[in-house]
Coordinates of C-alpha atoms in Angstrom, one line a residue:
M1 CA 44.9 -47.0 -66.0
K2 CA 46.6 -43.7 -65.3
N3 CA 44.1 -41.8 -67.4
K4 CA 41.2 -43.4 -65.6
R5 CA 42.7 -42.4 -62.2
S6 CA 43.4 -38.9 -63.3
N7 CA 39.9 -38.6 -64.8
L8 CA 38.4 -39.9 -61.5
L9 CA 40.5 -37.3 -59.5
I10 CA 39.2 -34.5 -61.8
V11 CA 35.6 -35.6 -61.3
K12 CA 36.0 -35.8 -57.5
R13 CA 37.7 -32.3 -57.4
S14 CA 35.0 -30.9 -59.7
C15 CA 32.2 -32.3 -57.4
H16 CA 34.0 -30.9 -54.4
L17 CA 34.2 -27.4 -56.0
N18 CA 30.5 -27.6 -57.0
D19 CA 29.6 -28.5 -53.4
N20 CA 31.5 -25.5 -52.1
N21 CA 30.0 -23.2 -54.7
N22 CA 26.5 -24.6 -54.0
R23 CA 26.9 -24.1 -50.2
S24 CA 28.1 -20.6 -50.8
F25 CA 25.1 -19.8 -53.1
I26 CA 22.7 -21.3 -50.5
K27 CA 24.2 -19.0 -47.9
R28 CA 23.8 -16.0 -50.3
K29 CA 20.1 -16.9 -50.8
K30 CA 19.4 -17.0 -47.0
K31 CA 21.2 -13.7 -46.5
A32 CA 19.2 -12.1 -49.4
I33 CA 15.9 -13.1 -47.9
L34 CA 17.0 -11.8 -44.5
R35 CA 18.1 -8.5 -46.0
A36 CA 14.8 -8.1 -47.8
A37 CA 13.0 -8.9 -44.5
D38 CA 14.9 -6.1 -42.7
S39 CA 12.9 -3.4 -44.4
I40 CA 9.5 -4.7 -43.2
I41 CA 10.2 -6.2 -39.8
A42 CA 7.0 -6.1 -37.7
E43 CA 5.5 -4.0 -40.5
G44 CA 4.8 -6.5 -43.4
G45 CA 3.9 -10.1 -43.9
K46 CA 5.1 -13.0 -46.1
T47 CA 3.4 -11.8 -49.3
L48 CA 5.0 -8.3 -49.1
L49 CA 8.4 -9.9 -48.5
A50 CA 7.9 -12.2 -51.5
K51 CA 7.1 -9.2 -53.6
I52 CA 10.3 -7.4 -52.6
L53 CA 12.3 -10.5 -53.5
K54 CA 10.5 -11.0 -56.8
G55 CA 11.0 -7.3 -57.8
S56 CA 7.3 -6.6 -57.9
K57 CA 6.1 -3.2 -59.2
D58 CA 3.2 -3.4 -56.8
K59 CA 1.9 0.0 -55.7
K60 CA 2.6 -0.6 -52.0
V61 CA 6.1 -1.9 -52.7
L62 CA 7.0 1.3 -54.6
Q63 CA 5.2 3.7 -52.2
L64 CA 7.2 2.3 -49.3
G65 CA 10.4 2.6 -51.2
L66 CA 11.0 -1.2 -50.9
D67 CA 12.5 -1.2 -54.4
K68 CA 15.6 0.4 -52.8
N69 CA 16.3 -2.7 -50.7
P70 CA 19.5 -4.4 -51.9
S71 CA 17.6 -7.7 -52.2
Y72 CA 14.8 -6.2 -54.4
G73 CA 14.4 -8.5 -57.5
F74 CA 16.8 -11.2 -56.1
Y75 CA 14.2 -13.8 -57.3
K76 CA 13.2 -11.9 -60.4
G77 CA 11.5 -14.3 -62.8
V78 CA 10.5 -16.8 -60.1
K79 CA 6.8 -17.4 -59.5
L80 CA 5.4 -15.7 -56.4
D81 CA 4.2 -19.0 -54.9
D82 CA 7.7 -20.4 -55.3
V83 CA 9.2 -17.4 -53.5
L84 CA 6.6 -17.8 -50.7
Q85 CA 7.8 -21.4 -50.3
K86 CA 11.3 -20.2 -49.8
I87 CA 10.1 -17.8 -47.1
E88 CA 8.2 -20.7 -45.5
W89 CA 11.5 -22.7 -45.5
M90 CA 13.2 -19.8 -43.7
I91 CA 10.5 -19.8 -41.1
D92 CA 10.6 -23.6 -40.7
Y93 CA 14.4 -23.4 -40.2
R94 CA 14.1 -20.6 -37.6
F95 CA 15.6 -17.7 -39.5
L96 CA 12.4 -15.8 -39.5
E97 CA 9.1 -16.1 -37.6
I98 CA 5.6 -14.8 -37.7
K99 CA 4.3 -12.7 -34.8
Y100 CA 0.9 -11.2 -34.5
F101 CA 0.5 -7.4 -34.1
R102 CA -3.1 -6.3 -33.8
K103 CA -4.2 -9.6 -35.3
L104 CA -1.9 -9.1 -38.3
P105 CA 0.7 -11.8 -39.0
L106 CA 4.0 -9.9 -39.5
I107 CA 7.5 -11.0 -40.3
T108 CA 10.2 -10.7 -37.5
F109 CA 13.7 -12.1 -37.1
T110 CA 14.5 -15.0 -34.8
D111 CA 17.7 -14.6 -32.7
L112 CA 19.5 -16.7 -35.4
G113 CA 18.2 -14.5 -38.2
W114 CA 19.1 -11.3 -36.5
L115 CA 22.6 -12.5 -35.7
I116 CA 23.2 -13.1 -39.5
E117 CA 21.4 -9.9 -40.6
R118 CA 23.2 -7.5 -38.3
D119 CA 26.5 -9.0 -39.4
Q120 CA 25.8 -8.5 -43.1
Y121 CA 24.2 -5.1 -42.6
T122 CA 27.2 -3.7 -40.7
D123 CA 29.4 -5.0 -43.6
E124 CA 27.2 -3.1 -45.9
F125 CA 27.7 0.1 -44.0
I126 CA 31.5 -0.3 -44.0
N127 CA 31.5 -1.1 -47.7
E128 CA 29.5 2.1 -48.3
W129 CA 32.1 4.1 -46.3
R130 CA 34.9 2.6 -48.4
E131 CA 33.0 3.6 -51.6
W132 CA 32.7 7.2 -50.2
I133 CA 36.5 7.2 -49.6
R134 CA 37.1 6.1 -53.2
E135 CA 34.7 8.9 -54.4
G136 CA 36.3 11.5 -52.2
K137 CA 33.0 12.1 -50.4
Q138 CA 33.8 14.5 -47.5
N139 CA 30.6 15.6 -45.7
P140 CA 28.0 12.8 -45.8
D141 CA 24.9 13.2 -43.6
M142 CA 25.7 10.7 -40.8
S143 CA 22.3 11.0 -39.2
Y144 CA 21.2 7.9 -41.1
L145 CA 22.9 5.9 -38.3
K146 CA 21.1 7.6 -35.5
D147 CA 18.3 5.7 -33.7
R148 CA 19.5 2.4 -35.2
N149 CA 19.6 -0.8 -33.2
R150 CA 22.2 -0.3 -30.5
E151 CA 23.5 -3.9 -30.7
M152 CA 24.1 -3.4 -34.5
I153 CA 25.8 0.0 -34.0
L154 CA 28.2 -1.4 -31.4
L155 CA 29.0 -4.3 -33.8
L156 CA 29.7 -1.7 -36.6
L157 CA 32.1 0.2 -34.3
D158 CA 33.8 -3.1 -33.4
K159 CA 34.4 -3.8 -37.1
V160 CA 35.7 -0.3 -37.7
K161 CA 38.2 -0.8 -34.9
E162 CA 39.2 -4.2 -36.3
S163 CA 39.8 -2.7 -39.7
G164 CA 42.5 -0.4 -38.4
D165 CA 41.5 2.0 -41.2
Q166 CA 42.2 5.6 -40.2
S167 CA 40.5 6.9 -43.3
F168 CA 37.2 6.2 -41.5
I169 CA 38.0 8.8 -38.8
P170 CA 36.5 11.8 -40.6
Y171 CA 33.2 9.9 -40.9
L172 CA 33.3 8.9 -37.3
E173 CA 33.8 12.5 -36.2
L174 CA 30.8 13.6 -38.3
W175 CA 28.7 10.8 -36.9
A176 CA 29.7 11.8 -33.3
K177 CA 28.3 15.3 -33.8
V178 CA 24.8 14.0 -34.5
D179 CA 24.3 11.0 -32.2
Y180 CA 23.4 10.6 -28.5
K181 CA 25.8 10.9 -25.7
K182 CA 26.3 7.1 -25.0
V183 CA 26.9 6.4 -28.7
K184 CA 29.1 9.4 -29.0
A185 CA 31.4 8.0 -26.3
E186 CA 31.6 4.7 -28.2
I187 CA 32.5 6.5 -31.4
Q188 CA 35.2 8.5 -29.6
Y189 CA 36.7 5.3 -28.2
T190 CA 36.8 3.9 -31.7
I191 CA 38.5 7.0 -33.0
D192 CA 41.1 6.7 -30.2
V193 CA 41.8 3.1 -31.0
L194 CA 42.3 3.9 -34.7
K195 CA 44.6 6.8 -33.9
S196 CA 46.7 4.7 -31.5
N197 CA 47.8 2.5 -34.4
E198 CA 48.1 -0.4 -32.0
P199 CA 47.6 -4.0 -33.4
V200 CA 44.1 -5.2 -32.8
S201 CA 43.3 -8.8 -31.9
H202 CA 41.2 -10.5 -34.5
S203 CA 40.2 -13.4 -32.3
L204 CA 36.8 -11.9 -31.6
A205 CA 36.1 -11.3 -35.3
E206 CA 37.0 -14.9 -36.0
K207 CA 34.7 -16.1 -33.2
R208 CA 31.9 -13.9 -34.5
Q209 CA 32.3 -15.3 -38.0
D210 CA 32.2 -18.9 -36.6
E211 CA 28.9 -18.0 -34.9
V212 CA 27.5 -16.5 -38.1
N213 CA 28.5 -19.7 -40.1
E214 CA 26.9 -21.8 -37.4
A215 CA 23.7 -19.7 -37.4
L216 CA 23.5 -20.0 -41.2
K217 CA 22.8 -23.7 -40.8
G218 CA 19.5 -22.9 -39.1
V219 CA 17.5 -25.3 -36.9
I220 CA 16.3 -28.4 -38.7
P221 CA 12.6 -29.0 -38.0
H222 CA 12.1 -31.9 -35.6
D223 CA 9.6 -33.3 -33.2
I224 CA 10.0 -32.0 -29.6
R225 CA 9.4 -34.1 -26.5
M226 CA 7.6 -32.1 -23.8
K227 CA 6.2 -32.6 -20.3
C228 CA 2.6 -31.9 -19.6
W229 CA 2.1 -29.3 -16.9
S230 CA -1.1 -31.0 -15.8
C231 CA -0.6 -34.8 -15.8
T232 CA 3.3 -34.6 -16.0
R233 CA 3.3 -37.3 -18.7
R234 CA 5.7 -36.8 -21.7
F235 CA 4.2 -36.0 -25.1
T236 CA 5.4 -35.3 -28.6
W237 CA 4.9 -31.9 -30.2
T238 CA 5.1 -32.8 -33.9
I239 CA 6.6 -30.7 -36.7
G240 CA 3.2 -30.2 -38.2
E241 CA 1.7 -29.1 -34.9
Q242 CA 4.6 -26.6 -34.4
K243 CA 3.9 -25.1 -37.8
F244 CA 0.2 -24.8 -37.0
Y245 CA 0.9 -23.1 -33.7
R246 CA 3.3 -20.6 -35.4
E247 CA 0.8 -19.8 -38.2
K248 CA -1.9 -19.1 -35.6
G249 CA 0.4 -17.0 -33.4
L250 CA 0.0 -19.4 -30.5
S251 CA 2.6 -20.1 -27.8
Y252 CA 3.8 -23.6 -27.3
P253 CA 1.4 -26.0 -25.6
K254 CA 1.8 -26.6 -21.9
K255 CA -0.5 -29.7 -21.8
C256 CA -0.7 -32.9 -23.7
K257 CA -3.6 -33.5 -26.1
I258 CA -5.6 -35.5 -23.5
C259 CA -5.4 -32.7 -20.9
R260 CA -6.0 -30.1 -23.6
G261 CA -9.1 -32.0 -24.6
K262 CA -10.4 -31.6 -21.0
G263 CA -10.3 -27.8 -21.3
F264 CA -10.6 -25.2 -24.0
G265 CA -8.1 -23.6 -26.4
Y266 CA -4.6 -24.7 -27.2
S267 CA -2.8 -24.3 -23.9

């Protein structure tokens, strides 16, 4: 009886560990797709994104330097159609969306997707700096941080402050020399915080991580109840209709099907 119980415990623990590992791997896959998308936001579509993830040697991929993306080849060996299905899933769960620019359907981040991506991209910058420190790199060209998304830059500086790592100061000083006045002021403040050696509260970092973990769940596709602007009746906007509207680059319907049928178009 003892052996049966112990075996049962081992099986339960094993399943629990596998569940945790599986959840971790799923998160990694979502982040990999978002990281690949970052290189072509509002510039490329689903097929180009799939080619980056597959590690394609396509001429356009190589010409644009997309083979340098950290997620290049993440789905190497997977069929292109299967990679496209994964991208569709990311769109369905509101990590990515399609927007039309000059009638071209291009990939963009949703608010959820951008929250996750800027968090992992800033970690990437910090890890790069740590690698430079290990290598003894003294005068890197910091202009690569100029003209970046301001929201992401402020997040990067927050993370540098939270690290308390004074070895980042030389890089911050080099960066301040090449960036704009407002960013320079934020960099100087970060340097001052690091030099002060005062303990930094990590409550904001913990809150931020909770937000990222919540965002990684995505938004499960579901029917939406809406109110018709014309007849004021309630109607259901189905998952299938939502997908159709997104693919066509249409905004959400303001009228029910009956009222829409009385006019033209999809409004």
